[in-house]
Tab-separated table of C-alpha atoms in Angstrom:
chain	number	residue	atom	x	y	z
A	10	SER	CA	-0.013	-0.153	0.009
A	11	SER	CA	1.036	3.547	-0.651
A	12	LEU	CA	0.388	7.178	0.186
A	13	PHE	CA	1.506	10.088	-1.837
A	14	VAL	CA	1.131	13.547	-0.599
A	15	ALA	CA	1.825	16.751	-2.854
A	16	PRO	CA	0.757	20.224	-1.980
A	17	HIS	CA	-2.736	19.911	-3.105
A	18	LEU	CA	-3.143	16.256	-3.990
A	19	LEU	CA	-3.261	13.000	-1.913
A	20	ILE	CA	-3.246	9.565	-3.252
A	21	LEU	CA	-4.069	6.632	-1.062
A	22	LYS	CA	-3.674	3.153	-2.607
A	23	THR	CA	-4.475	0.243	-0.338
A	24	CYS	CA	-4.776	-3.442	-0.730
A	25	GLY	CA	-5.791	-6.440	1.472
A	26	THR	CA	-8.852	-5.791	3.594
A	27	THR	CA	-7.851	-2.120	4.380
A	28	LEU	CA	-10.618	0.483	5.054
A	29	ASN	CA	-9.448	3.054	2.515
A	30	LEU	CA	-12.490	5.178	2.312
A	31	LEU	CA	-12.896	5.412	6.058
A	32	GLY	CA	-9.830	7.544	5.850
A	33	LEU	CA	-11.571	10.285	3.788
A	34	HIS	CA	-13.268	12.020	6.593
A	35	ARG	CA	-10.147	12.507	8.491
A	36	ILE	CA	-8.136	13.600	5.285
A	37	ILE	CA	-10.640	16.418	4.719
A	38	GLU	CA	-10.200	17.368	8.441
A	39	ILE	CA	-6.477	17.290	8.297
A	40	ALA	CA	-6.306	19.488	5.060
A	41	ARG	CA	-8.578	21.986	6.816
A	42	GLU	CA	-6.900	21.973	10.178
A	43	TYR	CA	-3.276	22.207	9.077
A	44	CYS	CA	-3.355	23.722	5.626
A	45	GLY	CA	-6.510	25.955	5.393
A	46	LEU	CA	-7.561	23.692	2.455
A	47	THR	CA	-11.327	23.696	2.709
A	48	ASN	CA	-12.320	23.062	-0.998
A	49	ILE	CA	-12.008	19.490	-2.651
A	50	TRP	CA	-11.639	20.217	-6.421
A	51	ARG	CA	-11.974	16.687	-7.336
A	52	CYS	CA	-12.012	13.133	-5.961
A	53	PHE	CA	-11.639	9.714	-7.791
A	54	TYR	CA	-12.121	6.548	-6.167
A	55	SER	CA	-11.397	3.413	-8.199
A	56	ARG	CA	-10.573	-0.315	-8.033
A	57	LYS	CA	-10.413	-3.569	-9.967
A	58	SER	CA	-12.907	-6.227	-9.189
A	59	PHE	CA	-11.719	-7.946	-5.832
A	60	PHE	CA	-10.756	-11.688	-6.047
A	61	PHE	CA	-12.252	-12.120	-2.641
A	62	PRO	CA	-15.106	-9.672	-2.059
A	63	ASP	CA	-16.519	-11.526	0.884
A	64	ARG	CA	-13.552	-10.727	2.817
A	65	GLN	CA	-13.802	-7.084	2.623
A	66	GLN	CA	-15.220	-4.807	5.341
A	67	GLY	CA	-17.135	-1.619	5.944
A	68	PRO	CA	-18.202	0.147	2.826
A	69	HIS	CA	-15.813	-2.093	0.683
A	70	LYS	CA	-18.128	-5.065	0.916
A	71	ASP	CA	-20.027	-3.855	-2.040
A	72	TRP	CA	-19.397	-1.476	-4.816
A	73	ARG	CA	-22.902	0.316	-4.379
A	74	ASP	CA	-21.912	0.866	-0.704
A	75	GLU	CA	-18.682	2.534	-1.721
A	76	VAL	CA	-20.486	4.842	-3.967
A	77	LYS	CA	-23.132	5.519	-1.414
A	78	PHE	CA	-20.211	6.248	1.171
A	79	LEU	CA	-18.835	8.895	-1.468
A	80	ASP	CA	-22.413	10.216	-2.070
A	81	GLY	CA	-22.708	10.806	1.499
A	82	ILE	CA	-19.495	13.165	1.474
A	83	PHE	CA	-19.964	14.922	-1.992
A	84	GLY	CA	-23.637	14.537	-2.533
A	85	THR	CA	-25.249	12.801	-5.588
A	86	ALA	CA	-23.528	14.884	-8.038
A	87	GLY	CA	-20.919	12.167	-8.523
A	88	SER	CA	-20.688	9.438	-11.215
A	89	ALA	CA	-19.964	5.977	-10.975
A	90	TYR	CA	-18.976	3.720	-13.823
A	91	THR	CA	-18.120	-0.119	-14.621
A	92	VAL	CA	-15.428	-0.470	-17.200
A	93	GLY	CA	-14.714	-3.532	-19.044
A	94	PRO	CA	-16.159	-7.172	-19.030
A	95	MET	CA	-18.228	-7.725	-15.909
A	96	ASN	CA	-17.576	-11.498	-15.926
A	97	ARG	CA	-13.866	-11.008	-15.913
A	98	ASP	CA	-11.690	-8.099	-15.109
A	99	HIS	CA	-13.875	-5.110	-14.738
A	100	TRP	CA	-12.843	-2.016	-13.338
A	101	LEU	CA	-14.811	0.381	-11.059
A	102	LEU	CA	-14.713	4.047	-10.784
A	103	SER	CA	-16.287	6.778	-8.965
A	104	PHE	CA	-15.424	10.354	-9.557
A	105	ASN	CA	-16.623	13.677	-8.206
A	106	LEU	CA	-15.819	17.001	-9.665
A	107	SER	CA	-16.838	19.500	-7.173
A	108	LEU	CA	-16.053	22.261	-4.707
A	109	LEU	CA	-17.030	21.549	-1.124
A	110	HIS	CA	-18.024	24.348	0.881
A	111	VAL	CA	-18.775	26.392	-2.021
A	112	PRO	CA	-19.506	29.648	-0.310
A	113	SER	CA	-15.720	30.112	0.499
A	114	SER	CA	-14.591	28.694	-2.520
A	115	PRO	CA	-11.887	30.871	-4.212
A	116	THR	CA	-11.679	31.019	-7.958
A	117	ILE	CA	-8.874	28.759	-9.337
A	118	SER	CA	-6.339	31.050	-11.384
A	119	SER	CA	-6.011	30.031	-14.902
A	120	LYS	CA	-2.296	29.293	-14.429
A	121	THR	CA	-2.954	27.132	-11.361
A	122	ARG	CA	-5.265	25.172	-13.197
A	123	LEU	CA	-2.778	24.578	-15.928
A	124	ARG	CA	-0.247	23.048	-13.272
A	125	TYR	CA	-3.064	20.632	-12.280
A	126	HIS	CA	-2.903	18.962	-15.764
A	127	ASP	CA	-2.507	15.143	-14.944
A	128	THR	CA	-1.881	12.125	-16.727
A	129	THR	CA	-1.978	8.862	-14.832
A	130	LEU	CA	-1.195	5.323	-16.208
A	131	GLU	CA	-2.331	2.286	-14.259
A	132	ILE	CA	-1.462	-1.286	-15.374
A	133	LEU	CA	-3.165	-3.940	-13.486
A	134	MET	CA	-1.810	-7.452	-13.975
A	135	SER	CA	-3.034	-10.893	-12.862
A	136	HIS	CA	-2.144	-14.539	-13.300
A	137	LEU	CA	1.482	-13.994	-13.286
A	138	SER	CA	3.617	-16.573	-14.827
A	139	PRO	CA	5.749	-19.029	-12.330
A	140	ALA	CA	8.738	-17.116	-13.496
A	141	GLY	CA	7.209	-13.713	-12.885
A	142	ARG	CA	6.124	-14.782	-9.622
A	143	ALA	CA	9.312	-16.449	-8.315
A	144	PRO	CA	11.453	-13.371	-7.391
A	145	PHE	CA	8.762	-11.953	-4.835
A	146	PHE	CA	9.213	-14.901	-2.580
A	147	LEU	CA	11.463	-14.523	0.468
A	148	PRO	CA	14.182	-17.065	0.084
A	149	GLU	CA	13.241	-20.193	2.107
A	150	GLU	CA	16.391	-19.932	4.513
A	151	SER	CA	15.209	-16.375	5.410
A	152	SER	CA	11.639	-16.777	5.705
A	153	GLY	CA	9.506	-16.743	8.797
A	154	SER	CA	6.352	-18.720	9.230
A	155	GLY	CA	3.098	-17.455	7.875
A	156	VAL	CA	0.700	-17.459	4.978
A	157	GLY	CA	-0.875	-14.974	3.207
A	158	GLY	CA	0.163	-12.061	0.993
A	159	GLY	CA	2.856	-10.708	3.199
A	160	SER	CA	3.496	-9.353	6.664
A	161	VAL	CA	6.161	-7.083	7.662
A	162	ALA	CA	9.100	-9.423	8.426
A	163	SER	CA	10.364	-9.779	11.907
A	164	SER	CA	12.096	-13.199	11.862
A	165	SER	CA	13.784	-13.025	8.516
A	166	SER	CA	17.464	-12.764	8.325
A	167	VAL	CA	17.052	-10.133	5.493
A	168	GLY	CA	15.404	-6.794	6.339
A	169	GLY	CA	12.404	-5.935	4.226
A	170	HIS	CA	13.959	-2.785	2.672
A	171	GLU	CA	17.177	-4.755	1.767
A	172	LEU	CA	15.186	-7.442	0.290
A	173	GLY	CA	13.246	-4.851	-1.789
A	174	ARG	CA	16.429	-3.199	-3.015
A	175	ARG	CA	17.452	-6.791	-4.363
A	176	ILE	CA	14.297	-7.623	-6.024
A	177	SER	CA	14.206	-4.009	-7.579
A	178	SER	CA	17.925	-4.479	-8.931
A	179	GLU	CA	17.284	-8.092	-9.938
A	180	LEU	CA	14.184	-7.204	-11.976
A	181	GLY	CA	15.437	-3.890	-13.250
A	182	ILE	CA	12.682	-1.997	-11.430
A	183	ASP	CA	15.247	0.553	-10.333
A	184	GLY	CA	15.879	1.175	-14.107
A	185	ILE	CA	12.470	1.914	-15.182
A	186	PHE	CA	13.103	5.624	-14.601
A	187	PRO	CA	16.641	6.317	-14.356
A	188	GLY	CA	17.431	8.638	-11.513
A	189	ALA	CA	14.248	7.985	-9.714
A	190	LYS	CA	14.446	7.797	-5.873
A	191	LEU	CA	13.188	4.332	-5.196
A	192	ASP	CA	11.910	2.918	-1.986
A	193	SER	CA	11.038	-0.703	-2.061
A	194	PHE	CA	10.079	-3.445	0.468
A	195	GLY	CA	10.025	-7.126	0.335
A	196	PHE	CA	7.509	-8.840	2.670
A	197	ASP	CA	7.611	-12.222	4.708
A	198	PRO	CA	7.042	-14.804	3.169
A	199	CYS	CA	6.129	-13.144	0.087
A	200	GLY	CA	4.997	-9.716	-1.691
A	201	TYR	CA	6.632	-6.532	-2.753
A	202	SER	CA	5.798	-2.824	-2.744
A	203	ALA	CA	7.835	0.106	-4.260
A	204	ASN	CA	7.169	3.853	-4.315
A	205	ALA	CA	9.429	6.062	-6.521
A	206	VAL	CA	9.717	9.683	-6.855
A	207	VAL	CA	10.916	11.141	-10.084
A	208	GLY	CA	12.532	14.690	-10.497
A	209	THR	CA	11.683	17.232	-12.699
A	210	GLY	CA	14.399	16.301	-14.935
A	211	GLY	CA	17.969	17.351	-15.603
A	212	PRO	CA	19.445	19.160	-18.728
A	213	SER	CA	19.309	16.044	-20.797
A	214	THR	CA	15.387	15.690	-20.232
A	215	SER	CA	13.284	16.842	-23.155
A	216	PRO	CA	11.855	20.122	-22.631
A	217	GLU	CA	8.434	18.605	-24.071
A	218	VAL	CA	8.089	16.629	-20.889
A	219	PRO	CA	8.869	19.065	-17.970
A	220	GLY	CA	7.663	17.905	-14.560
A	221	GLY	CA	8.224	15.047	-12.232
A	222	GLY	CA	5.939	12.461	-10.659
A	223	TYR	CA	5.676	9.248	-8.818
A	224	PHE	CA	5.404	5.533	-9.687
A	225	THR	CA	4.453	2.839	-7.458
A	226	ILE	CA	4.134	-1.107	-7.761
A	227	HIS	CA	2.686	-3.658	-5.448
A	228	VAL	CA	2.926	-7.346	-6.153
A	229	THR	CA	1.138	-10.266	-4.479
A	230	PRO	CA	2.753	-13.429	-6.080
A	231	GLU	CA	0.980	-16.271	-4.711
A	232	GLU	CA	-0.386	-18.799	-7.301
A	233	GLY	CA	-4.032	-18.656	-7.597
A	234	TRP	CA	-4.457	-15.010	-6.808
A	235	SER	CA	-1.148	-13.527	-8.102
A	236	TYR	CA	-1.404	-9.855	-8.891
A	237	ALA	CA	0.810	-6.913	-9.653
A	238	SER	CA	-0.081	-3.094	-10.237
A	239	PHE	CA	2.019	-0.277	-11.624
A	240	GLU	CA	0.714	3.113	-11.478
A	241	CYS	CA	2.722	6.262	-12.696
A	242	ASN	CA	2.034	9.953	-13.453
A	243	VAL	CA	5.471	10.994	-14.683
A	244	PRO	CA	5.087	12.951	-17.921
A	245	LEU	CA	6.272	10.682	-20.889
A	246	PRO	CA	8.068	11.923	-23.983
A	247	ASN	CA	6.456	10.966	-27.448
A	248	LYS	CA	9.725	9.127	-27.953
A	249	SER	CA	11.862	7.172	-25.457
A	250	THR	CA	15.057	9.336	-24.066
A	251	ASP	CA	17.830	8.129	-22.126
A	252	ASP	CA	15.810	9.506	-19.004
A	253	ARG	CA	12.386	8.481	-19.804
A	254	PRO	CA	10.592	5.707	-21.885
A	255	ASP	CA	7.729	6.574	-24.041
A	256	LEU	CA	4.160	5.231	-23.204
A	257	SER	CA	4.523	2.109	-25.168
A	258	SER	CA	8.134	1.309	-24.107
A	259	LEU	CA	7.019	1.633	-20.447
A	260	ILE	CA	4.076	-0.590	-20.706
A	261	GLN	CA	6.058	-3.212	-22.453
A	262	ASN	CA	9.021	-3.091	-19.892
A	263	VAL	CA	6.503	-3.417	-16.943
A	264	VAL	CA	4.853	-6.270	-18.685
A	265	SER	CA	8.199	-8.098	-19.408
A	266	ILE	CA	9.068	-7.718	-15.619
A	267	PHE	CA	5.738	-9.118	-14.092
A	268	GLN	CA	4.847	-11.701	-16.955
A	269	PRO	CA	0.937	-11.622	-16.428
A	270	ASN	CA	-1.392	-13.640	-18.316
A	271	ARG	CA	-4.063	-10.981	-18.110
A	272	LEU	CA	-3.800	-7.191	-17.653
A	273	SER	CA	-5.863	-4.045	-17.855
A	274	ILE	CA	-4.352	-0.758	-18.854
A	275	THR	CA	-5.903	2.687	-18.020
A	276	LEU	CA	-4.700	6.046	-18.919
A	277	PHE	CA	-6.486	9.062	-17.342
A	278	VAL	CA	-5.842	12.419	-18.909
A	279	SER	CA	-7.092	15.642	-17.693
A	280	THR	CA	-8.988	17.850	-19.908
A	281	PRO	CA	-10.388	21.450	-19.082
A	282	SER	CA	-13.828	21.075	-17.169
A	283	SER	CA	-16.477	22.532	-19.209
A	284	ALA	CA	-17.385	24.891	-16.362
A	285	SER	CA	-13.922	25.907	-15.257
A	286	VAL	CA	-11.461	27.086	-17.878
A	287	PRO	CA	-11.330	30.396	-19.703
A	288	ASN	CA	-11.209	29.903	-23.546
A	289	GLY	CA	-7.627	31.224	-23.809
A	290	ASP	CA	-6.194	28.613	-21.512
A	291	ALA	CA	-8.412	25.793	-22.607
A	292	SER	CA	-6.845	25.576	-26.059
A	293	THR	CA	-3.404	25.141	-24.655
A	294	VAL	CA	-4.640	22.462	-22.254
A	295	LEU	CA	-6.983	20.759	-24.768
A	296	THR	CA	-4.287	20.313	-27.308
A	297	ALA	CA	-2.099	18.798	-24.865
A	298	ALA	CA	-4.838	16.551	-23.582
A	299	SER	CA	-6.096	15.352	-26.866
A	300	GLU	CA	-2.545	14.708	-27.928
A	301	ALA	CA	-1.969	12.463	-24.862
A	302	GLU	CA	-5.353	10.791	-25.341
A	303	ASN	CA	-4.721	10.054	-29.168
A	304	GLN	CA	-1.255	8.828	-28.166
A	305	ALA	CA	-2.792	6.557	-25.599
A	306	TRP	CA	-5.389	5.138	-28.053
A	307	ARG	CA	-2.832	4.475	-30.586
A	308	SER	CA	-0.462	2.862	-28.119
A	309	PHE	CA	-3.087	0.618	-26.852
A	310	GLY	CA	-3.290	-0.922	-30.308
A	311	ALA	CA	-3.719	-4.731	-30.673
A	312	ASP	CA	0.267	-5.087	-31.274
A	313	LEU	CA	1.060	-3.328	-28.153
A	314	LEU	CA	2.447	-6.527	-26.453
A	315	GLY	CA	3.191	-8.350	-29.408
A	316	ALA	CA	1.958	-11.670	-30.804
A	317	ASP	CA	1.826	-13.331	-27.425
A	318	PHE	CA	-1.095	-11.284	-26.376
A	319	VAL	CA	-4.454	-10.564	-27.766
A	320	ARG	CA	-6.181	-7.386	-27.073
A	321	LYS	CA	-9.796	-8.194	-25.747
A	322	ASP	CA	-11.157	-4.583	-25.343
A	323	ARG	CA	-10.290	-1.123	-25.992
A	324	ILE	CA	-12.643	1.532	-24.754
A	325	GLY	CA	-12.538	5.369	-24.622
A	326	TYR	CA	-14.655	7.466	-22.177
A	327	GLU	CA	-14.952	11.249	-22.178
A	328	PHE	CA	-15.890	12.653	-18.874
A	329	ASP	CA	-16.145	16.289	-17.848
A	330	GLY	CA	-12.603	17.162	-16.972
A	331	TYR	CA	-10.990	13.714	-17.851
A	332	ASP	CA	-10.682	11.376	-20.740
A	333	LEU	CA	-9.999	7.760	-20.117
A	334	VAL	CA	-8.404	5.136	-22.476
A	335	PHE	CA	-8.951	1.568	-21.170
A	336	ALA	CA	-7.711	-1.908	-22.694
A	337	CYS	CA	-7.352	-5.225	-21.502
A	338	PHE	CA	-5.048	-7.954	-22.971
A	339	GLU	CA	-4.782	-11.530	-22.450
A	340	LYS	CA	-2.049	-13.976	-23.346
A	341	ARG	CA	-2.672	-16.413	-26.107
A	342	GLY	CA	-3.232	-19.873	-24.978
B	16	LEU	CA	-0.068	-7.184	10.409
B	17	SER	CA	-0.146	-10.665	8.934
B	18	SER	CA	-2.919	-11.745	6.859
B	19	PRO	CA	-4.249	-15.247	7.180
B	20	GLY	CA	-5.500	-16.949	4.080
B	21	PRO	CA	-5.577	-15.578	0.573
B	22	PHE	CA	-4.383	-12.032	0.193
B	23	GLU	CA	-6.440	-9.562	-1.881
B	24	GLY	CA	-4.020	-7.948	-4.265
B	25	PRO	CA	-6.256	-5.514	-6.114
B	26	GLU	CA	-6.002	-2.076	-4.480
B	27	LYS	CA	-8.598	0.491	-3.696
B	28	LEU	CA	-7.458	3.836	-4.887
B	29	LEU	CA	-8.631	7.060	-3.465
B	30	GLU	CA	-7.135	10.521	-5.059
B	31	VAL	CA	-8.237	13.774	-3.605
B	32	TRP	CA	-7.269	16.932	-5.196
B	33	PHE	CA	-7.766	20.158	-3.148
B	34	ALA	CA	-8.326	23.882	-4.360
B	35	PRO	CA	-5.706	26.278	-2.971
B	36	SER	CA	-6.484	28.140	0.078
B	37	PRO	CA	-7.241	31.740	0.053
B	38	GLU	CA	-3.915	32.464	1.597
B	39	GLU	CA	-2.394	30.774	-1.410
B	40	LEU	CA	-4.291	32.697	-3.964
B	41	PRO	CA	-2.869	35.740	-5.874
B	42	LEU	CA	-3.510	39.130	-4.393
B	43	SER	CA	-3.819	40.652	-7.806
B	44	GLN	CA	-5.300	39.247	-11.029
B	45	GLY	CA	-2.595	37.564	-13.077
B	46	HIS	CA	-0.241	36.806	-10.313
B	47	ASP	CA	-0.256	33.214	-9.599
B	48	ALA	CA	0.388	31.395	-6.147
B	49	GLY	CA	2.359	28.612	-7.944
B	50	ASN	CA	1.511	25.873	-5.636
B	51	GLY	CA	-0.369	23.450	-7.956
B	52	ALA	CA	0.647	19.907	-8.002
B	53	GLY	CA	3.182	19.512	-10.973
B	54	SER	CA	4.726	22.840	-10.029
B	55	SER	CA	8.402	22.865	-9.713
B	56	SER	CA	8.644	25.754	-7.281
B	57	SER	CA	9.671	23.754	-4.324
B	58	ALA	CA	13.014	22.545	-5.236
B	59	THR	CA	13.989	20.730	-2.143
B	60	ALA	CA	16.438	17.883	-2.501
B	61	ALA	CA	15.333	14.523	-2.427
B	62	THR	CA	15.809	12.463	0.890
B	63	THR	CA	14.808	9.215	2.221
B	64	VAL	CA	14.002	8.645	5.789
B	65	ASN	CA	13.316	4.998	6.810
B	66	GLY	CA	11.464	3.796	9.763
B	67	SER	CA	10.360	6.367	12.218
B	68	GLY	CA	11.936	9.790	12.801
B	69	ARG	CA	10.901	12.195	10.040
B	70	SER	CA	10.855	15.556	11.696
B	71	TYR	CA	8.088	18.056	10.946
B	72	ARG	CA	9.474	20.802	9.012
B	73	GLY	CA	7.208	23.774	9.483
B	74	PRO	CA	6.688	26.489	6.842
B	75	THR	CA	9.479	28.956	6.752
B	76	PRO	CA	8.419	31.649	4.311
B	77	GLY	CA	10.933	32.202	1.670
B	78	GLY	CA	13.192	29.355	2.952
B	79	GLN	CA	14.828	26.878	0.728
B	80	GLY	CA	13.151	23.794	2.536
B	81	GLU	CA	9.728	25.235	2.679
B	82	LEU	CA	6.981	22.712	2.453
B	83	LYS	CA	3.626	23.672	0.925
B	84	GLY	CA	0.181	22.559	1.366
B	85	LEU	CA	-0.492	19.016	2.586
B	86	ARG	CA	3.271	18.492	2.624
B	87	ARG	CA	3.610	20.582	5.732
B	88	VAL	CA	1.135	17.927	7.704
B	89	PRO	CA	3.474	16.092	10.118
B	90	ARG	CA	3.932	12.310	9.763
B	91	GLU	CA	2.417	11.537	13.004
B	92	VAL	CA	-0.902	12.923	11.766
B	93	TRP	CA	-0.952	10.797	8.624
B	94	GLU	CA	-0.159	8.011	10.729
B	95	GLU	CA	-3.190	8.581	12.809
B	96	MET	CA	-5.334	8.765	9.629
B	97	LEU	CA	-3.770	5.439	8.525
B	98	ASP	CA	-4.571	3.872	11.613
B	99	ILE	CA	-8.319	4.267	10.761
B	100	VAL	CA	-7.455	2.663	7.336
B	101	LYS	CA	-5.504	-0.210	8.844
B	102	CYS	CA	-1.991	0.560	7.533
B	103	LYS	CA	1.326	1.350	9.061
B	104	VAL	CA	4.258	3.452	7.589
B	105	LEU	CA	7.333	1.581	6.756
B	106	SER	CA	9.170	4.314	5.287
B	107	VAL	CA	8.960	7.624	3.409
B	108	VAL	CA	10.728	9.220	0.344
B	109	GLU	CA	10.786	12.871	-0.058
B	110	GLY	CA	10.918	14.267	-3.757
B	111	GLU	CA	10.816	17.521	-5.257
B	112	GLU	CA	7.261	17.822	-5.517
B	113	ILE	CA	5.745	14.969	-3.593
B	114	ASP	CA	6.313	12.694	-0.543
B	115	ALA	CA	5.717	8.944	-0.995
B	116	TYR	CA	4.839	7.019	2.052
B	117	LEU	CA	5.417	3.112	1.749
B	118	LEU	CA	2.880	1.263	3.827
B	119	SER	CA	2.326	-2.044	5.304
B	120	GLU	CA	-0.504	-4.418	4.056
């Protein structure tokens, strides 16, 4: 699980039976108490279909309960979607574009809004191959007892951070974005998590992709419910450079590391909300957004992952303020 | 922290964007506060702090290490929120624009 905190953005990504949404009330309180941030601009909640929904607790027992929980905070202006095949790997999304406590809501300046431009890639992978799962198990001589998808090691001879570092190096995770500050952890008896922050770029970074970001990886390698996720908001160039891969290269690299048999890919691209951007700035943002979306649509072509994979779906959504491209692939045979 | 039985890999992803506070907004039209996510205005060096012990750096106006917005919130406060969620902080990486907390579970 991971928490990312930027000046006006918080991302909480949690797995297992965690109570993710129950933290939202406190997040809102903290933002107000410590930072004077009283207005939520937009809120997203998404997840893939659970492997074991009966084990979930609180509002996470059912998608309708999760949406109802969010509606209780934001009102019923939000929208909830199911994307992808319902009988296989569907993906669920709820988002709210709103300003809470509107009476004190300041106007967001156009320059600030431009800086809120956001592109987020998520690759959700399951049914990892045996070779793809193997590196994420603690070596037998180091493992403590226990079952399940990973606890914080206390009996292992190798510390969790050191194990994470070894895994990251062995698999090339530390090279996905050269120069990134990587923080990874190997769990006992299995499992892996990594966060990385990517700088705004040195002199060699293409001027077309200014800005840094993060990526995060979580892996549950056990046979039968193996799963790996990769999420990233680092701006990508149209063509790979020494510092950064382009979109297709990044996806291909991630898939080659985790070797899934099934995966879904989503790319979110922010666009100007119809109610919020003056015309002068909208054209600038729209151009960047539509380019990113078009590139994603092309990148998610049937040949993205080569002849070993078949693309099952490719879907485009246009929301107010965001465009989404979704695709899922399965390995042949 | 151990989880008996099958472990649910698919994550729940919550993303919350806040509008700037009144204090962060420009006093005159055309001047921007420059606090948006993705801004490169806070060029603090990346540092890693593992385990416990990340100290709270309060706002020091104009200072090199000034943290803005939500990044000013002390780690202990986030930990209290994470208790509700049932997660614990394992380590933290501080970047130029974003802090990354690696969590248990």
